[in-house]
PDB file of C-alpha atoms and ligand atoms in Angstrom:
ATOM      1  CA  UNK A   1     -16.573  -7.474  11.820  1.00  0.00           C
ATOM      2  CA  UNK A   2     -12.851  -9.007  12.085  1.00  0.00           C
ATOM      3  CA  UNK A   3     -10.933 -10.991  14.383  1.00  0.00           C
ATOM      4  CA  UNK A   4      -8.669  -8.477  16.370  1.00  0.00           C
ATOM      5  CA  UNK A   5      -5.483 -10.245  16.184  1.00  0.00           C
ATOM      6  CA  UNK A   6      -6.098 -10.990  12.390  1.00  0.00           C
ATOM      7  CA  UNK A   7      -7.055  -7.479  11.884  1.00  0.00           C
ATOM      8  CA  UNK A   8      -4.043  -5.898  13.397  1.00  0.00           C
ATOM      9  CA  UNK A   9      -1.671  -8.159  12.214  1.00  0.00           C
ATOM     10  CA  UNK A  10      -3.220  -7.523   7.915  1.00  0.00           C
ATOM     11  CA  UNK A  11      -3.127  -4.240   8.778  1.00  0.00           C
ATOM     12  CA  UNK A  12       0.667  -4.042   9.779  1.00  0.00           C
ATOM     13  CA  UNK A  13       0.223  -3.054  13.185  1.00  0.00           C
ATOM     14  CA  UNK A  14       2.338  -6.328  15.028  1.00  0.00           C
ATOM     15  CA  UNK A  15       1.882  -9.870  14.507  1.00  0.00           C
ATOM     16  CA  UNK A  16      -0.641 -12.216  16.019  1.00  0.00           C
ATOM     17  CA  UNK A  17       1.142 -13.403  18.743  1.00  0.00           C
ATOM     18  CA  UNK A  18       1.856 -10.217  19.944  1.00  0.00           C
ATOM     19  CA  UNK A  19      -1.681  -8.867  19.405  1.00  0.00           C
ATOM     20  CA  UNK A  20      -2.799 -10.662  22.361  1.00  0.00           C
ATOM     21  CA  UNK A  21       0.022  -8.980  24.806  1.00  0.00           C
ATOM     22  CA  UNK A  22      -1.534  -5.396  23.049  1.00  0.00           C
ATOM     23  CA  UNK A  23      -5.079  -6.253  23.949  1.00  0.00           C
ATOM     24  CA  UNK A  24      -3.817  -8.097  27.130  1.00  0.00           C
ATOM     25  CA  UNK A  25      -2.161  -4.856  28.321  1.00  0.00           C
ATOM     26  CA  UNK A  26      -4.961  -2.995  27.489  1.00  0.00           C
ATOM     27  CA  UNK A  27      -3.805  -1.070  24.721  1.00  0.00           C
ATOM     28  CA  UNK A  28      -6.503  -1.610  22.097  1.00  0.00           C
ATOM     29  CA  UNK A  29     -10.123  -0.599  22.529  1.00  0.00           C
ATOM     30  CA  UNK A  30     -12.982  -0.795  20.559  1.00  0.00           C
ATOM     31  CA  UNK A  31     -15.091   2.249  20.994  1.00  0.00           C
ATOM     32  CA  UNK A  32     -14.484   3.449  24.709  1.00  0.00           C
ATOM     33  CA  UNK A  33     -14.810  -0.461  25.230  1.00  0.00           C
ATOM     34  CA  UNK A  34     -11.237  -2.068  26.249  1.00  0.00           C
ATOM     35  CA  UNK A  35     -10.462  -5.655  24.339  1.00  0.00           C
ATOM     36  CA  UNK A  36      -8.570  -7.897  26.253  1.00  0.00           C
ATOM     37  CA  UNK A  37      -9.468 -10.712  24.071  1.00  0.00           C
ATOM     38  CA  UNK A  38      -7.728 -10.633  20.955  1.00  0.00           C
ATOM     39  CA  UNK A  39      -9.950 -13.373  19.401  1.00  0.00           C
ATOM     40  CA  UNK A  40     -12.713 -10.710  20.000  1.00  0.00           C
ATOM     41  CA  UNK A  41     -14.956 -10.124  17.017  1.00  0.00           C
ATOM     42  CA  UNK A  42     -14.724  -5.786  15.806  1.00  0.00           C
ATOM     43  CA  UNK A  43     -15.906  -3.350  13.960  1.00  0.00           C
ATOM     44  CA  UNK A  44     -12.297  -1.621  12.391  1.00  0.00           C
ATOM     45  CA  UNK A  45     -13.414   1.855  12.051  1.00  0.00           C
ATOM     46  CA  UNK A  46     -13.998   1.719  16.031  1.00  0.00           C
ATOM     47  CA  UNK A  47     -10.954   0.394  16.897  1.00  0.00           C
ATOM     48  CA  UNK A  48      -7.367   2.479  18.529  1.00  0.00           C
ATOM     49  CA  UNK A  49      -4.045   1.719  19.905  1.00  0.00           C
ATOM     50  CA  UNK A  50      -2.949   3.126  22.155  1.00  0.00           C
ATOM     51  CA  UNK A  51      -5.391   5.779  21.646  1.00  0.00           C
ATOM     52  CA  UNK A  52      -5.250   6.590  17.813  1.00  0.00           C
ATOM     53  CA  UNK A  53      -7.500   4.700  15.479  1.00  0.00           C
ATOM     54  CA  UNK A  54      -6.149   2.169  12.798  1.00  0.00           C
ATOM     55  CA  UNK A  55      -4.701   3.629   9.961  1.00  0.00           C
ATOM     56  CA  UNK A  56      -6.947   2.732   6.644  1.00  0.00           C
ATOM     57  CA  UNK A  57      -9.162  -0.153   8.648  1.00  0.00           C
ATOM     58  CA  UNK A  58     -10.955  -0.572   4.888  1.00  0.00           C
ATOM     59  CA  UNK A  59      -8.377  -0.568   2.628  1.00  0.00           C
ATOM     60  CA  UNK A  60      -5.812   1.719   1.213  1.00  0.00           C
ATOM     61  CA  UNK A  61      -6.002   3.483  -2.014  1.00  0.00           C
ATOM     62  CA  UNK A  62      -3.749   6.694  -2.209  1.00  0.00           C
ATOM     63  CA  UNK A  63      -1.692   9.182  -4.778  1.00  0.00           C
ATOM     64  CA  UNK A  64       1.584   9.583  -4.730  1.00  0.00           C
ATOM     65  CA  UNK A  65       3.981  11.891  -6.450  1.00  0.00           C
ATOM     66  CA  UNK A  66       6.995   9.301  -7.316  1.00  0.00           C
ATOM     67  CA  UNK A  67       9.907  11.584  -7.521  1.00  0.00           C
ATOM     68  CA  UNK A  68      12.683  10.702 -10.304  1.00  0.00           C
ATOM     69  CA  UNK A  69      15.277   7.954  -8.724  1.00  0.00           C
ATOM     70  CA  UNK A  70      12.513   5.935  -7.560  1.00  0.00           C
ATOM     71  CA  UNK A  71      11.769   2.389  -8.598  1.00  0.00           C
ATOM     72  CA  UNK A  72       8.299   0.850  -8.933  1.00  0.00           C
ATOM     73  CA  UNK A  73       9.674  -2.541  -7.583  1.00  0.00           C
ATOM     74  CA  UNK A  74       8.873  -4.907  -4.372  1.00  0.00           C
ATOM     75  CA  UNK A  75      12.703  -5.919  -4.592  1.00  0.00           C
ATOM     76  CA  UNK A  76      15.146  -3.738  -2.736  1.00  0.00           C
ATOM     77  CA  UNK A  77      18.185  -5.169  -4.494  1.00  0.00           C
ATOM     78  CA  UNK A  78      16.425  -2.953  -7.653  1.00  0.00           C
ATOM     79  CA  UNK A  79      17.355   0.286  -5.703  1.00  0.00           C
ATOM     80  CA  UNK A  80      15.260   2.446  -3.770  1.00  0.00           C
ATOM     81  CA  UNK A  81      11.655   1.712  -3.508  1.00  0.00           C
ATOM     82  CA  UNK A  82       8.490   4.252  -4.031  1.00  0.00           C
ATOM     83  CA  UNK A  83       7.732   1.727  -0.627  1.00  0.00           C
ATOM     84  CA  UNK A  84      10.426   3.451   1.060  1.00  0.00           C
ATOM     85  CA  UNK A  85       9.266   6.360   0.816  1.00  0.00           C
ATOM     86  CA  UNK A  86       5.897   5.952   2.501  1.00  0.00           C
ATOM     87  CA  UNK A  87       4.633   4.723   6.168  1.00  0.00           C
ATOM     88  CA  UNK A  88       6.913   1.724   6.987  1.00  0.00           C
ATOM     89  CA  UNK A  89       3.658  -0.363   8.109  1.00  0.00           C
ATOM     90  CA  UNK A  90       2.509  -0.200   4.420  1.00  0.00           C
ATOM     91  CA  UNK A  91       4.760  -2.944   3.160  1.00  0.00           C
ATOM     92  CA  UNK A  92       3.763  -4.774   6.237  1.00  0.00           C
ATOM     93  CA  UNK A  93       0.106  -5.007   5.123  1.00  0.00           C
ATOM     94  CA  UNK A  94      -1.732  -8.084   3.796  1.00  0.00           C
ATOM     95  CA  UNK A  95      -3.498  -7.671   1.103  1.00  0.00           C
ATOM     96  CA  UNK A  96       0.025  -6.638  -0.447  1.00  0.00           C
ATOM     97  CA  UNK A  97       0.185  -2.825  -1.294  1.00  0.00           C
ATOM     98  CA  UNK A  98       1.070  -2.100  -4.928  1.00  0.00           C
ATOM     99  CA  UNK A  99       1.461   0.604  -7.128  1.00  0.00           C
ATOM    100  CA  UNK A 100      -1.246   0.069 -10.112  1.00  0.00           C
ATOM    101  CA  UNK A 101       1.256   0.108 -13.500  1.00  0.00           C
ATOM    102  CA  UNK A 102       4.858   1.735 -13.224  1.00  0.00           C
ATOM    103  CA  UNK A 103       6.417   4.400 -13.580  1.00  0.00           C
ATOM    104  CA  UNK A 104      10.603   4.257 -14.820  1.00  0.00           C
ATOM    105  CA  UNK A 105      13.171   5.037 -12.419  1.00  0.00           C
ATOM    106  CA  UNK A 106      13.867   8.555 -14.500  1.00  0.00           C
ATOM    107  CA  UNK A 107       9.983   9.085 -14.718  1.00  0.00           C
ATOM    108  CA  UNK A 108       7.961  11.688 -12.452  1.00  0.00           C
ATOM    109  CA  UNK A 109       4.819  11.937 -11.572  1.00  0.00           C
ATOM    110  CA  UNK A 110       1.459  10.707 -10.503  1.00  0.00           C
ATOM    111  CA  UNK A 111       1.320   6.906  -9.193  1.00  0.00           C
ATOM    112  CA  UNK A 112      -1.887   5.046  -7.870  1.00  0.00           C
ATOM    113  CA  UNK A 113      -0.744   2.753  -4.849  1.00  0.00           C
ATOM    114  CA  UNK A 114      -3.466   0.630  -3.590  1.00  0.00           C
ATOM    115  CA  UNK A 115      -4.229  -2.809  -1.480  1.00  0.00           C
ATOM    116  CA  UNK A 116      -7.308  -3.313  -3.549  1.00  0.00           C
ATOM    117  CA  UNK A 117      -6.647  -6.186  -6.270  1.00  0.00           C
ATOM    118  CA  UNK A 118      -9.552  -5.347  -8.213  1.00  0.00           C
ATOM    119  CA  UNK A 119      -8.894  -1.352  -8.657  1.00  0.00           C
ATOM    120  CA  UNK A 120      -5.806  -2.492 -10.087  1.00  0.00           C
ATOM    121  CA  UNK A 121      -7.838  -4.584 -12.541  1.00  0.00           C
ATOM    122  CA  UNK A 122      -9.673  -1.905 -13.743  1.00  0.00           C
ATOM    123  CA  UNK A 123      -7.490   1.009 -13.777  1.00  0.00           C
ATOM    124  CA  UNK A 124      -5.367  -1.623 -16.262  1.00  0.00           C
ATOM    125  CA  UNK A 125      -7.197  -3.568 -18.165  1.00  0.00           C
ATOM    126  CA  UNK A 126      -7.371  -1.681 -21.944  1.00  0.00           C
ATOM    127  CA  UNK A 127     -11.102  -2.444 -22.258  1.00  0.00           C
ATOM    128  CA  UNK A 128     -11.812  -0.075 -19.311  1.00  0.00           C
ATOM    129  CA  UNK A 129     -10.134   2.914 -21.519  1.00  0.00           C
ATOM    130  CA  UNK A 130      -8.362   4.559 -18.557  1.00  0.00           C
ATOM    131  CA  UNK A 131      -6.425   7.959 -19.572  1.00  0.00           C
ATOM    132  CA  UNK A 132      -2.987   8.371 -18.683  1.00  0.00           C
ATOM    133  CA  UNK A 133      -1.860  11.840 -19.042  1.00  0.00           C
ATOM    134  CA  UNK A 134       2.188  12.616 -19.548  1.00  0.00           C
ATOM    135  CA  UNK A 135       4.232  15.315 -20.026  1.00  0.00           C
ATOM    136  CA  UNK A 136       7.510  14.669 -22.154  1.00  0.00           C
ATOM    137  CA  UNK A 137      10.315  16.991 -23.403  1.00  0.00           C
ATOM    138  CA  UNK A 138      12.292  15.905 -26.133  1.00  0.00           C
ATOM    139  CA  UNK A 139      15.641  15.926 -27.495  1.00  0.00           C
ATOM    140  CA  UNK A 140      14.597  17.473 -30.860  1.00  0.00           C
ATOM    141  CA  UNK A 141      11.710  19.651 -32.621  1.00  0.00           C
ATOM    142  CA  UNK A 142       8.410  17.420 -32.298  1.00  0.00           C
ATOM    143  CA  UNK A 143       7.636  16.870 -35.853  1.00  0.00           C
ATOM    144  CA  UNK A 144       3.723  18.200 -36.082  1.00  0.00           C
ATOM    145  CA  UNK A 145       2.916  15.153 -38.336  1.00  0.00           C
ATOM    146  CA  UNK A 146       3.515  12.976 -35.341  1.00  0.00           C
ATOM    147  CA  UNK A 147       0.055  13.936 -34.217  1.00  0.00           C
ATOM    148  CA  UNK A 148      -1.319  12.145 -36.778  1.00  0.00           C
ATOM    149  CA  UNK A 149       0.725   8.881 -36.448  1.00  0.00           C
ATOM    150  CA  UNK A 150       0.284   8.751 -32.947  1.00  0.00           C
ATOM    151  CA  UNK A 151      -3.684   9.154 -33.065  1.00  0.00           C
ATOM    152  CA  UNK A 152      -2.944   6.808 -36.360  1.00  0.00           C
ATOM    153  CA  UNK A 153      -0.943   3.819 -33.539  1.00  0.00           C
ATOM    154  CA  UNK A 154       3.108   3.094 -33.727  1.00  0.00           C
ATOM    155  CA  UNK A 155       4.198   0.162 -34.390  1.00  0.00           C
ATOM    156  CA  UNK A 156       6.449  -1.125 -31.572  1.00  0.00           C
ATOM    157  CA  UNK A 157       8.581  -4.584 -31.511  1.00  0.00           C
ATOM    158  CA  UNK A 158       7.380  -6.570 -28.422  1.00  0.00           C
ATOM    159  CA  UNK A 159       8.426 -10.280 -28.095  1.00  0.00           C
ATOM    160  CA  UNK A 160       9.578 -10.773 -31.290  1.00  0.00           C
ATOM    161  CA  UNK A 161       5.917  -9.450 -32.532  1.00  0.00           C
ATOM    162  CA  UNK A 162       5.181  -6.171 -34.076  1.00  0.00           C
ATOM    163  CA  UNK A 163       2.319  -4.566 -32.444  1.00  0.00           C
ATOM    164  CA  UNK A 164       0.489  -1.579 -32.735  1.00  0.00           C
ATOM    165  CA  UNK A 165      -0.056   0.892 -30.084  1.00  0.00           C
ATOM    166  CA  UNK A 166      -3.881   2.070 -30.008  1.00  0.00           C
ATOM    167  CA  UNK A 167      -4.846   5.594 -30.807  1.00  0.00           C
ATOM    168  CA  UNK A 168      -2.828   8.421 -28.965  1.00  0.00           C
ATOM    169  CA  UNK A 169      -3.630  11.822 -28.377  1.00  0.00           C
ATOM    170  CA  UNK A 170      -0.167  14.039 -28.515  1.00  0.00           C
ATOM    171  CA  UNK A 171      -0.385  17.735 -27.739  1.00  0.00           C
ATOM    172  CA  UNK A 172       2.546  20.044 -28.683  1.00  0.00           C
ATOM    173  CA  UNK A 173       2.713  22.519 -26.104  1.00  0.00           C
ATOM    174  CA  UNK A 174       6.458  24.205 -27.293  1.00  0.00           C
ATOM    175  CA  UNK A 175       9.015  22.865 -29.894  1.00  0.00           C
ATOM    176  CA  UNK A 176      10.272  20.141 -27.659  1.00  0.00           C
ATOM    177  CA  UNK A 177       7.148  19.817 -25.121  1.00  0.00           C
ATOM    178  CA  UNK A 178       4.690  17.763 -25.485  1.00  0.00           C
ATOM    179  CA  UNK A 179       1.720  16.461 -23.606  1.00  0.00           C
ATOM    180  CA  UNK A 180       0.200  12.283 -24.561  1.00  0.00           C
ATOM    181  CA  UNK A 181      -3.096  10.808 -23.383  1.00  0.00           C
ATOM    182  CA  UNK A 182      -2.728   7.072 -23.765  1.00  0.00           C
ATOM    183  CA  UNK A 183      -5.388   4.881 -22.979  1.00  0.00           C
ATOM    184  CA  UNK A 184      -3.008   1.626 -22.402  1.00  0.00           C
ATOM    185  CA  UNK A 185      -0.042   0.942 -20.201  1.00  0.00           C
ATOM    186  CA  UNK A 186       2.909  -0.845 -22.335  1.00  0.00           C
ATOM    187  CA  UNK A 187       6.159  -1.133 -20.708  1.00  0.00           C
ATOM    188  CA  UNK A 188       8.103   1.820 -21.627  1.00  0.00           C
ATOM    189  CA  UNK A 189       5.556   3.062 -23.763  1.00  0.00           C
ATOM    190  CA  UNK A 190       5.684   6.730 -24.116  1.00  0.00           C
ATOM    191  CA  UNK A 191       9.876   6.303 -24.806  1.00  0.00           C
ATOM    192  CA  UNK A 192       9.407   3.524 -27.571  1.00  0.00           C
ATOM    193  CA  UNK A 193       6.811   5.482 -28.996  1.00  0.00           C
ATOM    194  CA  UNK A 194       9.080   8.547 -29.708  1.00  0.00           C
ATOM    195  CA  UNK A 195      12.146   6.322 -30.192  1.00  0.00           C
ATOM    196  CA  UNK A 196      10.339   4.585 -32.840  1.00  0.00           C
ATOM    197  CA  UNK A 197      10.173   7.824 -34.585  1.00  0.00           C
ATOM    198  CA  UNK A 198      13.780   9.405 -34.321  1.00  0.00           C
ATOM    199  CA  UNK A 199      13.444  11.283 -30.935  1.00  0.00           C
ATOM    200  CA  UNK A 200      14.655  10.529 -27.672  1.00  0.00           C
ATOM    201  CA  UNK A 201      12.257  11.313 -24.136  1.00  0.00           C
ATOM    202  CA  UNK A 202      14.999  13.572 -21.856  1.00  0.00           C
ATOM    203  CA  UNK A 203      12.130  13.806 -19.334  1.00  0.00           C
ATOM    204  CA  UNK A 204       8.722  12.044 -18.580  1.00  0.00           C
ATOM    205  CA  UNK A 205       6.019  13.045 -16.018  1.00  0.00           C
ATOM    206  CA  UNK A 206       2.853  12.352 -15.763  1.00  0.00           C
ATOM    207  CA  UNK A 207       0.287  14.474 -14.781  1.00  0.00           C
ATOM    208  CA  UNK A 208      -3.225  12.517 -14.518  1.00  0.00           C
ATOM    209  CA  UNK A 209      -4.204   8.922 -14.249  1.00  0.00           C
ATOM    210  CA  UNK A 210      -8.080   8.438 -15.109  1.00  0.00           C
ATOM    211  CA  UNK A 211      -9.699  10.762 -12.408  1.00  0.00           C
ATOM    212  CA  UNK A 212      -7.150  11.850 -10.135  1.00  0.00           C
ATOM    213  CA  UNK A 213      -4.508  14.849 -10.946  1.00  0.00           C
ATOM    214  CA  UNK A 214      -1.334  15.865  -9.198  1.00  0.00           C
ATOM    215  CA  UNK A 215      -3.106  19.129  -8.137  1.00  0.00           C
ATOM    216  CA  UNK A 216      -1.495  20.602  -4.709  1.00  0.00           C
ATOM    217  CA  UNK A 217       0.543  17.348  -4.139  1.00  0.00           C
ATOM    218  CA  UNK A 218       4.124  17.781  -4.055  1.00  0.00           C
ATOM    219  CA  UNK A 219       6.938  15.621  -5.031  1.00  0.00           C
ATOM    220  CA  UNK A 220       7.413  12.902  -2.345  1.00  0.00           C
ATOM    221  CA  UNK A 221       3.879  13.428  -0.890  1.00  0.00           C
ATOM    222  CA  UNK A 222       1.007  11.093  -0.580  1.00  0.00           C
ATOM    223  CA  UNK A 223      -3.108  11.626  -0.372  1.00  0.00           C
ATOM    224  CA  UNK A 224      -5.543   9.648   0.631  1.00  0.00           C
ATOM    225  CA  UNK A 225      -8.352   8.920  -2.430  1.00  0.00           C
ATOM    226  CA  UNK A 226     -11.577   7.108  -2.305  1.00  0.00           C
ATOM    227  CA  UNK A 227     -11.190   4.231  -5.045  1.00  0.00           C
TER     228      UNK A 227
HETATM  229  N1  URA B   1       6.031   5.296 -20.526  1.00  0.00           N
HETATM  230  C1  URA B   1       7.356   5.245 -20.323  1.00  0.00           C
HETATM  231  O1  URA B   1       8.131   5.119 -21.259  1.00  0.00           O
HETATM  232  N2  URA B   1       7.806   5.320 -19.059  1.00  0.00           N
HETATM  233  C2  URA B   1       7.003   5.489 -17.989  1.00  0.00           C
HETATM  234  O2  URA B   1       7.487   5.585 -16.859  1.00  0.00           O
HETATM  235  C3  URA B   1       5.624   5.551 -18.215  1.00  0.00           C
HETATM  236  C4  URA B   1       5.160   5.452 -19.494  1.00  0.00           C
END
């Protein structure tokens, strides 16, 4: 159970203050039940405005396909937002609604975007061993040995530091087509790794993140998941 006002306001809907003029006008009902009290004590699930029910009452967790241009930022001055592209009352929510990892401005593909702090925990922490699935063309012929040394690690320069990436899988699907499973999320990872050996990613997308797939969801479009 949750305090009305509190509730609509975390959920993006208007802010406290003018929770009490919904319920006061009779907008908001709980069940059949009309709440005029916005201090009222209520179940979520059972709760509409003006006649349509709350939109995720219990938290948000969806997929979305981030088209290329996009940027996996909060800050609008970095150019335009995967945010932007969804429901407007999203970026009003509290918890804050984030997209679990990044994807690069240039990169495609499937994005987790969630309100739930400790989904993002697991679906990044490296001890949880989540695959993340990408598709990457190439500016030259894949070497085959570069299966090996990326199921071997590549060394990348972080910090100052030299550290090793852990155990890819790589895939050569054509000449200059590959698909990479990695089971870590370094920042620009799938480009330093083929940089670090000569060849240059012209296109990234990625394709699965742990359990979830792209399947039947087109670029721009979102789907609700159960975390
Ligand atoms: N690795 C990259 O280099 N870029 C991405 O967007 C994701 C993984």
């Amino acid at each position: 159970m949750r305090r009305l006002d509190q509730l609509l306001s975390s959920l993006g809907y208007c802010s406290r203050k003018e929770a009490r003029a919904w319920c006061g006008a009779g907008r908001v009902r709980e069940g059949d039940a009309v709440r005029a009290d916005a201090g009222a004590r209520v179940d979520p699930t059972r709760v509409t405005v003006d006649g349509l029910p709350l939109e995720f009452p219990s938290g948000l967790t969806v997929l979305f396909h981030k088209p290329v241009g996009l940027v996996c930022s909060h800050d609008p001055r970095d150019g335009r937002r995967v945010y932007d592209a969804l429901p407007a009352r999203w970026l009003l929510r509290t918890p804050r609604v984030t997209s679990v990892g990044r994807l690069d401005k240039d990169t495609s593909g499937l994005l987790v975007i969630t309100d739930d702090g400790a989904l993002v925990q697991r679906l990044t922490s490296p001890r949880h061993h989540v695959d993340k699935v990408y598709e990457a063309v190439l500016d030259l012929d894949v070497p085959p040995a570069l299966v090996e040394r990326f199921a071997d690690g590549i060394e990348l320069h972080e910090d100052g530091q030299v550290e090793k990436t852990r155990p890819a899988r790589l895939q050569l699907l054509e000449p200059r087509r590959v698909e990479l499973t990695l089971r870590e999320g370094r920042y620009h990872q799938v480009r330093r790794m083929f940089a670090a050996c000569g060849l240059t990613v012209t296109a990234l997308h990625r394709t699965r993140f742990g359990p979830w797939s792209l399947e039947g969801l087109p670029p721009g479009a979102w789907a609700e998941v159960s975390a």
